């Protein structure tokens, strides 16, 4: 989930010798230390979600048949991207909150490439996450990434 401490956790994993592949999203006022999210992964996941008719903040279950069609269409692209990253460094850390919606696609591609996968789950107090997401609403630049309904964040 956005604002749950994943950027900090990723930076900690990086200190253990893992690399965020490619160019990461830039730091800004909303996350001054940086997001540690590979731009190419974020772009791909946003496109996948668009093809699924979803937005990153849409928490409804994805219909299995629709997911299968979209994931099948993206499978080769996911494999190419992972293969390119793994050719540069075998110790990758992939972080993007959208992965909680599209992880099965990336997991399958990684398995087919014989990549050793570990999943790190981050848990932050839900009230802190909710407050952080709601604070985004105060800044018009970050408002599109705000969730102000406590029960949704």
mmCIF file with all atom_site columns, C-alpha atoms in Angstrom:
data_model
loop_
_atom_site.group_PDB
_atom_site.id
_atom_site.type_symbol
_atom_site.label_atom_id
_atom_site.label_alt_id
_atom_site.label_comp_id
_atom_site.label_asym_id
_atom_site.label_entity_id
_atom_site.label_seq_id
_atom_site.pdbx_PDB_ins_code
_atom_site.Cartn_x
_atom_site.Cartn_y
_atom_site.Cartn_z
_atom_site.occupancy
_atom_site.B_iso_or_equiv
_atom_site.pdbx_formal_charge
_atom_site.auth_seq_id
_atom_site.auth_comp_id
_atom_site.auth_asym_id
_atom_site.auth_atom_id
_atom_site.pdbx_PDB_model_num
ATOM 1   C CA . UNK A 1 1   ? 0.000   0.000   0.000   1.00 0.00 ? 1   UNK A CA 1
ATOM 2   C CA . UNK A 1 2   ? 1.175   3.506   -0.743  1.00 0.00 ? 2   UNK A CA 1
ATOM 3   C CA . UNK A 1 3   ? 2.524   5.403   2.293   1.00 0.00 ? 3   UNK A CA 1
ATOM 4   C CA . UNK A 1 4   ? 3.118   2.209   4.255   1.00 0.00 ? 4   UNK A CA 1
ATOM 5   C CA . UNK A 1 5   ? 6.911   2.365   4.582   1.00 0.00 ? 5   UNK A CA 1
ATOM 6   C CA . UNK A 1 6   ? 7.869   0.464   1.444   1.00 0.00 ? 6   UNK A CA 1
ATOM 7   C CA . UNK A 1 7   ? 10.355  3.113   0.293   1.00 0.00 ? 7   UNK A CA 1
ATOM 8   C CA . UNK A 1 8   ? 12.231  2.964   3.588   1.00 0.00 ? 8   UNK A CA 1
ATOM 9   C CA . UNK A 1 9   ? 12.182  -0.847  3.538   1.00 0.00 ? 9   UNK A CA 1
ATOM 10  C CA . UNK A 1 10  ? 13.523  -0.856  -0.023  1.00 0.00 ? 10  UNK A CA 1
ATOM 11  C CA . UNK A 1 11  ? 16.367  1.487   0.920   1.00 0.00 ? 11  UNK A CA 1
ATOM 12  C CA . UNK A 1 12  ? 17.208  -0.898  3.758   1.00 0.00 ? 12  UNK A CA 1
ATOM 13  C CA . UNK A 1 13  ? 17.264  -3.857  1.349   1.00 0.00 ? 13  UNK A CA 1
ATOM 14  C CA . UNK A 1 14  ? 19.557  -1.831  -0.939  1.00 0.00 ? 14  UNK A CA 1
ATOM 15  C CA . UNK A 1 15  ? 22.071  -1.520  1.916   1.00 0.00 ? 15  UNK A CA 1
ATOM 16  C CA . UNK A 1 16  ? 22.263  -5.341  1.811   1.00 0.00 ? 16  UNK A CA 1
ATOM 17  C CA . UNK A 1 17  ? 23.552  -5.227  -1.772  1.00 0.00 ? 17  UNK A CA 1
ATOM 18  C CA . UNK A 1 18  ? 20.333  -5.366  -3.773  1.00 0.00 ? 18  UNK A CA 1
ATOM 19  C CA . UNK A 1 19  ? 19.728  -2.934  -6.640  1.00 0.00 ? 19  UNK A CA 1
ATOM 20  C CA . UNK A 1 20  ? 16.641  -1.099  -7.848  1.00 0.00 ? 20  UNK A CA 1
ATOM 21  C CA . UNK A 1 21  ? 16.941  -1.728  -11.596 1.00 0.00 ? 21  UNK A CA 1
ATOM 22  C CA . UNK A 1 22  ? 17.039  1.092   -14.114 1.00 0.00 ? 22  UNK A CA 1
ATOM 23  C CA . UNK A 1 23  ? 16.037  4.617   -13.272 1.00 0.00 ? 23  UNK A CA 1
ATOM 24  C CA . UNK A 1 24  ? 13.976  5.037   -10.101 1.00 0.00 ? 24  UNK A CA 1
ATOM 25  C CA . UNK A 1 25  ? 11.200  7.551   -9.591  1.00 0.00 ? 25  UNK A CA 1
ATOM 26  C CA . UNK A 1 26  ? 12.656  10.850  -8.413  1.00 0.00 ? 26  UNK A CA 1
ATOM 27  C CA . UNK A 1 27  ? 12.402  12.168  -4.899  1.00 0.00 ? 27  UNK A CA 1
ATOM 28  C CA . UNK A 1 28  ? 9.923   14.998  -4.352  1.00 0.00 ? 28  UNK A CA 1
ATOM 29  C CA . UNK A 1 29  ? 8.189   16.840  -1.518  1.00 0.00 ? 29  UNK A CA 1
ATOM 30  C CA . UNK A 1 30  ? 5.849   13.874  -0.984  1.00 0.00 ? 30  UNK A CA 1
ATOM 31  C CA . UNK A 1 31  ? 8.772   11.464  -0.558  1.00 0.00 ? 31  UNK A CA 1
ATOM 32  C CA . UNK A 1 32  ? 12.018  13.454  -0.089  1.00 0.00 ? 32  UNK A CA 1
ATOM 33  C CA . UNK A 1 33  ? 14.204  10.328  0.214   1.00 0.00 ? 33  UNK A CA 1
ATOM 34  C CA . UNK A 1 34  ? 12.876  8.917   -3.057  1.00 0.00 ? 34  UNK A CA 1
ATOM 35  C CA . UNK A 1 35  ? 10.416  6.188   -3.952  1.00 0.00 ? 35  UNK A CA 1
ATOM 36  C CA . UNK A 1 36  ? 12.883  3.436   -4.936  1.00 0.00 ? 36  UNK A CA 1
ATOM 37  C CA . UNK A 1 37  ? 10.465  2.340   -7.664  1.00 0.00 ? 37  UNK A CA 1
ATOM 38  C CA . UNK A 1 38  ? 11.843  1.472   -11.110 1.00 0.00 ? 38  UNK A CA 1
ATOM 39  C CA . UNK A 1 39  ? 10.217  3.824   -13.627 1.00 0.00 ? 39  UNK A CA 1
ATOM 40  C CA . UNK A 1 40  ? 9.844   1.034   -16.180 1.00 0.00 ? 40  UNK A CA 1
ATOM 41  C CA . UNK A 1 41  ? 8.050   -1.176  -13.646 1.00 0.00 ? 41  UNK A CA 1
ATOM 42  C CA . UNK A 1 42  ? 5.679   1.611   -12.614 1.00 0.00 ? 42  UNK A CA 1
ATOM 43  C CA . UNK A 1 43  ? 4.939   2.419   -16.281 1.00 0.00 ? 43  UNK A CA 1
ATOM 44  C CA . UNK A 1 44  ? 4.279   -1.233  -17.087 1.00 0.00 ? 44  UNK A CA 1
ATOM 45  C CA . UNK A 1 45  ? 2.061   -1.741  -14.048 1.00 0.00 ? 45  UNK A CA 1
ATOM 46  C CA . UNK A 1 46  ? 0.052   1.390   -14.802 1.00 0.00 ? 46  UNK A CA 1
ATOM 47  C CA . UNK A 1 47  ? -0.508  0.153   -18.365 1.00 0.00 ? 47  UNK A CA 1
ATOM 48  C CA . UNK A 1 48  ? -1.511  -3.290  -17.114 1.00 0.00 ? 48  UNK A CA 1
ATOM 49  C CA . UNK A 1 49  ? -3.993  -1.739  -14.696 1.00 0.00 ? 49  UNK A CA 1
ATOM 50  C CA . UNK A 1 50  ? -5.384  0.442   -17.479 1.00 0.00 ? 50  UNK A CA 1
ATOM 51  C CA . UNK A 1 51  ? -5.918  -2.655  -19.633 1.00 0.00 ? 51  UNK A CA 1
ATOM 52  C CA . UNK A 1 52  ? -7.680  -4.232  -16.662 1.00 0.00 ? 52  UNK A CA 1
ATOM 53  C CA . UNK A 1 53  ? -9.873  -1.131  -16.457 1.00 0.00 ? 53  UNK A CA 1
ATOM 54  C CA . UNK A 1 54  ? -8.464  -0.306  -13.047 1.00 0.00 ? 54  UNK A CA 1
ATOM 55  C CA . UNK A 1 55  ? -6.692  2.463   -11.183 1.00 0.00 ? 55  UNK A CA 1
ATOM 56  C CA . UNK A 1 56  ? -4.047  1.878   -8.510  1.00 0.00 ? 56  UNK A CA 1
ATOM 57  C CA . UNK A 1 57  ? -6.547  2.874   -5.813  1.00 0.00 ? 57  UNK A CA 1
ATOM 58  C CA . UNK A 1 58  ? -9.251  0.462   -7.011  1.00 0.00 ? 58  UNK A CA 1
ATOM 59  C CA . UNK A 1 59  ? -9.379  -2.302  -4.433  1.00 0.00 ? 59  UNK A CA 1
ATOM 60  C CA . UNK A 1 60  ? -12.143 -4.407  -5.992  1.00 0.00 ? 60  UNK A CA 1
ATOM 61  C CA . UNK A 1 61  ? -11.180 -7.966  -6.934  1.00 0.00 ? 61  UNK A CA 1
ATOM 62  C CA . UNK A 1 62  ? -10.118 -8.402  -10.550 1.00 0.00 ? 62  UNK A CA 1
ATOM 63  C CA . UNK A 1 63  ? -12.231 -10.882 -12.481 1.00 0.00 ? 63  UNK A CA 1
ATOM 64  C CA . UNK A 1 64  ? -10.095 -13.977 -13.117 1.00 0.00 ? 64  UNK A CA 1
ATOM 65  C CA . UNK A 1 65  ? -10.837 -14.368 -16.841 1.00 0.00 ? 65  UNK A CA 1
ATOM 66  C CA . UNK A 1 66  ? -10.060 -10.708 -17.541 1.00 0.00 ? 66  UNK A CA 1
ATOM 67  C CA . UNK A 1 67  ? -6.862  -10.919 -15.503 1.00 0.00 ? 67  UNK A CA 1
ATOM 68  C CA . UNK A 1 68  ? -5.763  -14.005 -17.429 1.00 0.00 ? 68  UNK A CA 1
ATOM 69  C CA . UNK A 1 69  ? -6.265  -12.293 -20.810 1.00 0.00 ? 69  UNK A CA 1
ATOM 70  C CA . UNK A 1 70  ? -4.312  -9.189  -19.799 1.00 0.00 ? 70  UNK A CA 1
ATOM 71  C CA . UNK A 1 71  ? -1.549  -11.117 -18.026 1.00 0.00 ? 71  UNK A CA 1
ATOM 72  C CA . UNK A 1 72  ? -1.139  -13.407 -21.052 1.00 0.00 ? 72  UNK A CA 1
ATOM 73  C CA . UNK A 1 73  ? -0.787  -10.338 -23.280 1.00 0.00 ? 73  UNK A CA 1
ATOM 74  C CA . UNK A 1 74  ? 1.890   -8.899  -20.966 1.00 0.00 ? 74  UNK A CA 1
ATOM 75  C CA . UNK A 1 75  ? 3.790   -12.084 -20.214 1.00 0.00 ? 75  UNK A CA 1
ATOM 76  C CA . UNK A 1 76  ? 6.503   -11.731 -22.886 1.00 0.00 ? 76  UNK A CA 1
ATOM 77  C CA . UNK A 1 77  ? 7.035   -8.042  -22.082 1.00 0.00 ? 77  UNK A CA 1
ATOM 78  C CA . UNK A 1 78  ? 7.411   -8.838  -18.390 1.00 0.00 ? 78  UNK A CA 1
ATOM 79  C CA . UNK A 1 79  ? 9.918   -11.582 -19.232 1.00 0.00 ? 79  UNK A CA 1
ATOM 80  C CA . UNK A 1 80  ? 11.954  -9.215  -21.448 1.00 0.00 ? 80  UNK A CA 1
ATOM 81  C CA . UNK A 1 81  ? 12.085  -6.531  -18.785 1.00 0.00 ? 81  UNK A CA 1
ATOM 82  C CA . UNK A 1 82  ? 13.075  -8.949  -16.017 1.00 0.00 ? 82  UNK A CA 1
ATOM 83  C CA . UNK A 1 83  ? 15.641  -10.668 -18.252 1.00 0.00 ? 83  UNK A CA 1
ATOM 84  C CA . UNK A 1 84  ? 17.263  -7.310  -19.068 1.00 0.00 ? 84  UNK A CA 1
ATOM 85  C CA . UNK A 1 85  ? 17.395  -6.316  -15.412 1.00 0.00 ? 85  UNK A CA 1
ATOM 86  C CA . UNK A 1 86  ? 18.746  -9.681  -14.306 1.00 0.00 ? 86  UNK A CA 1
ATOM 87  C CA . UNK A 1 87  ? 21.445  -9.541  -16.984 1.00 0.00 ? 87  UNK A CA 1
ATOM 88  C CA . UNK A 1 88  ? 22.789  -6.392  -15.264 1.00 0.00 ? 88  UNK A CA 1
ATOM 89  C CA . UNK A 1 89  ? 22.389  -7.560  -11.665 1.00 0.00 ? 89  UNK A CA 1
ATOM 90  C CA . UNK A 1 90  ? 21.043  -10.791 -10.194 1.00 0.00 ? 90  UNK A CA 1
ATOM 91  C CA . UNK A 1 91  ? 20.256  -9.145  -6.844  1.00 0.00 ? 91  UNK A CA 1
ATOM 92  C CA . UNK A 1 92  ? 17.260  -6.980  -7.614  1.00 0.00 ? 92  UNK A CA 1
ATOM 93  C CA . UNK A 1 93  ? 14.697  -5.345  -5.405  1.00 0.00 ? 93  UNK A CA 1
ATOM 94  C CA . UNK A 1 94  ? 11.435  -4.569  -7.179  1.00 0.00 ? 94  UNK A CA 1
ATOM 95  C CA . UNK A 1 95  ? 9.173   -2.198  -5.345  1.00 0.00 ? 95  UNK A CA 1
ATOM 96  C CA . UNK A 1 96  ? 5.932   -0.724  -6.586  1.00 0.00 ? 96  UNK A CA 1
ATOM 97  C CA . UNK A 1 97  ? 2.733   -0.627  -4.529  1.00 0.00 ? 97  UNK A CA 1
ATOM 98  C CA . UNK A 1 98  ? 0.855   -1.637  -7.696  1.00 0.00 ? 98  UNK A CA 1
ATOM 99  C CA . UNK A 1 99  ? 2.519   -5.039  -7.421  1.00 0.00 ? 99  UNK A CA 1
ATOM 100 C CA . UNK A 1 100 ? -0.109  -6.028  -4.853  1.00 0.00 ? 100 UNK A CA 1
ATOM 101 C CA . UNK A 1 101 ? -2.573  -5.966  -7.785  1.00 0.00 ? 101 UNK A CA 1
ATOM 102 C CA . UNK A 1 102 ? -0.447  -7.505  -10.560 1.00 0.00 ? 102 UNK A CA 1
ATOM 103 C CA . UNK A 1 103 ? 2.087   -9.657  -8.695  1.00 0.00 ? 103 UNK A CA 1
ATOM 104 C CA . UNK A 1 104 ? 1.028   -12.994 -10.245 1.00 0.00 ? 104 UNK A CA 1
ATOM 105 C CA . UNK A 1 105 ? 2.207   -11.784 -13.662 1.00 0.00 ? 105 UNK A CA 1
ATOM 106 C CA . UNK A 1 106 ? 5.681   -10.805 -12.412 1.00 0.00 ? 106 UNK A CA 1
ATOM 107 C CA . UNK A 1 107 ? 5.948   -13.876 -10.193 1.00 0.00 ? 107 UNK A CA 1
ATOM 108 C CA . UNK A 1 108 ? 5.273   -16.213 -13.130 1.00 0.00 ? 108 UNK A CA 1
ATOM 109 C CA . UNK A 1 109 ? 7.777   -14.402 -15.350 1.00 0.00 ? 109 UNK A CA 1
ATOM 110 C CA . UNK A 1 110 ? 10.446  -14.527 -12.637 1.00 0.00 ? 110 UNK A CA 1
ATOM 111 C CA . UNK A 1 111 ? 9.854   -18.220 -12.034 1.00 0.00 ? 111 UNK A CA 1
ATOM 112 C CA . UNK A 1 112 ? 10.221  -18.963 -15.737 1.00 0.00 ? 112 UNK A CA 1
ATOM 113 C CA . UNK A 1 113 ? 13.559  -17.160 -15.629 1.00 0.00 ? 113 UNK A CA 1
ATOM 114 C CA . UNK A 1 114 ? 14.576  -19.267 -12.607 1.00 0.00 ? 114 UNK A CA 1
ATOM 115 C CA . UNK A 1 115 ? 14.861  -16.140 -10.477 1.00 0.00 ? 115 UNK A CA 1
ATOM 116 C CA . UNK A 1 116 ? 14.916  -16.712 -6.742  1.00 0.00 ? 116 UNK A CA 1
ATOM 117 C CA . UNK A 1 117 ? 11.997  -14.678 -5.374  1.00 0.00 ? 117 UNK A CA 1
ATOM 118 C CA . UNK A 1 118 ? 11.515  -13.378 -1.860  1.00 0.00 ? 118 UNK A CA 1
ATOM 119 C CA . UNK A 1 119 ? 8.551   -11.242 -0.859  1.00 0.00 ? 119 UNK A CA 1
ATOM 120 C CA . UNK A 1 120 ? 8.840   -8.681  1.889   1.00 0.00 ? 120 UNK A CA 1
ATOM 121 C CA . UNK A 1 121 ? 5.519   -7.615  3.367   1.00 0.00 ? 121 UNK A CA 1
ATOM 122 C CA . UNK A 1 122 ? 5.439   -4.255  5.101   1.00 0.00 ? 122 UNK A CA 1
ATOM 123 C CA . UNK A 1 123 ? 2.951   -3.500  7.827   1.00 0.00 ? 123 UNK A CA 1
ATOM 124 C CA . UNK A 1 124 ? 2.460   0.025   9.112   1.00 0.00 ? 124 UNK A CA 1
ATOM 125 C CA . UNK A 1 125 ? -0.198  1.195   11.522  1.00 0.00 ? 125 UNK A CA 1
ATOM 126 C CA . UNK A 1 126 ? -3.330  1.690   9.404   1.00 0.00 ? 126 UNK A CA 1
ATOM 127 C CA . UNK A 1 127 ? -4.093  5.033   11.055  1.00 0.00 ? 127 UNK A CA 1
ATOM 128 C CA . UNK A 1 128 ? -0.654  6.349   10.069  1.00 0.00 ? 128 UNK A CA 1
ATOM 129 C CA . UNK A 1 129 ? -1.124  5.155   6.472   1.00 0.00 ? 129 UNK A CA 1
ATOM 130 C CA . UNK A 1 130 ? -4.569  6.739   6.317   1.00 0.00 ? 130 UNK A CA 1
ATOM 131 C CA . UNK A 1 131 ? -3.337  10.054  7.741   1.00 0.00 ? 131 UNK A CA 1
ATOM 132 C CA . UNK A 1 132 ? -0.414  10.127  5.285   1.00 0.00 ? 132 UNK A CA 1
ATOM 133 C CA . UNK A 1 133 ? -2.677  9.449   2.304   1.00 0.00 ? 133 UNK A CA 1
ATOM 134 C CA . UNK A 1 134 ? -5.140  12.107  3.474   1.00 0.00 ? 134 UNK A CA 1
ATOM 135 C CA . UNK A 1 135 ? -2.340  14.716  3.893   1.00 0.00 ? 135 UNK A CA 1
ATOM 136 C CA . UNK A 1 136 ? -1.611  14.396  0.181   1.00 0.00 ? 136 UNK A CA 1
ATOM 137 C CA . UNK A 1 137 ? -4.983  16.005  -0.498  1.00 0.00 ? 137 UNK A CA 1
ATOM 138 C CA . UNK A 1 138 ? -3.755  19.329  0.910   1.00 0.00 ? 138 UNK A CA 1
ATOM 139 C CA . UNK A 1 139 ? -1.210  19.696  -1.904  1.00 0.00 ? 139 UNK A CA 1
ATOM 140 C CA . UNK A 1 140 ? -2.800  20.055  -5.372  1.00 0.00 ? 140 UNK A CA 1
ATOM 141 C CA . UNK A 1 141 ? 0.280   18.452  -6.958  1.00 0.00 ? 141 UNK A CA 1
ATOM 142 C CA . UNK A 1 142 ? -0.175  15.249  -4.942  1.00 0.00 ? 142 UNK A CA 1
ATOM 143 C CA . UNK A 1 143 ? -3.984  15.306  -4.746  1.00 0.00 ? 143 UNK A CA 1
ATOM 144 C CA . UNK A 1 144 ? -4.363  12.622  -7.478  1.00 0.00 ? 144 UNK A CA 1
ATOM 145 C CA . UNK A 1 145 ? -2.467  10.247  -5.162  1.00 0.00 ? 145 UNK A CA 1
ATOM 146 C CA . UNK A 1 146 ? -4.622  11.055  -2.133  1.00 0.00 ? 146 UNK A CA 1
ATOM 147 C CA . UNK A 1 147 ? -7.175  8.791   -0.538  1.00 0.00 ? 147 UNK A CA 1
ATOM 148 C CA . UNK A 1 148 ? -9.259  10.698  1.969   1.00 0.00 ? 148 UNK A CA 1
ATOM 149 C CA . UNK A 1 149 ? -11.761 7.988   2.919   1.00 0.00 ? 149 UNK A CA 1
ATOM 150 C CA . UNK A 1 150 ? -10.296 6.340   6.006   1.00 0.00 ? 150 UNK A CA 1
ATOM 151 C CA . UNK A 1 151 ? -12.009 3.028   5.319   1.00 0.00 ? 151 UNK A CA 1
ATOM 152 C CA . UNK A 1 152 ? -10.404 2.822   1.852   1.00 0.00 ? 152 UNK A CA 1
ATOM 153 C CA . UNK A 1 153 ? -6.871  3.657   2.924   1.00 0.00 ? 153 UNK A CA 1
#
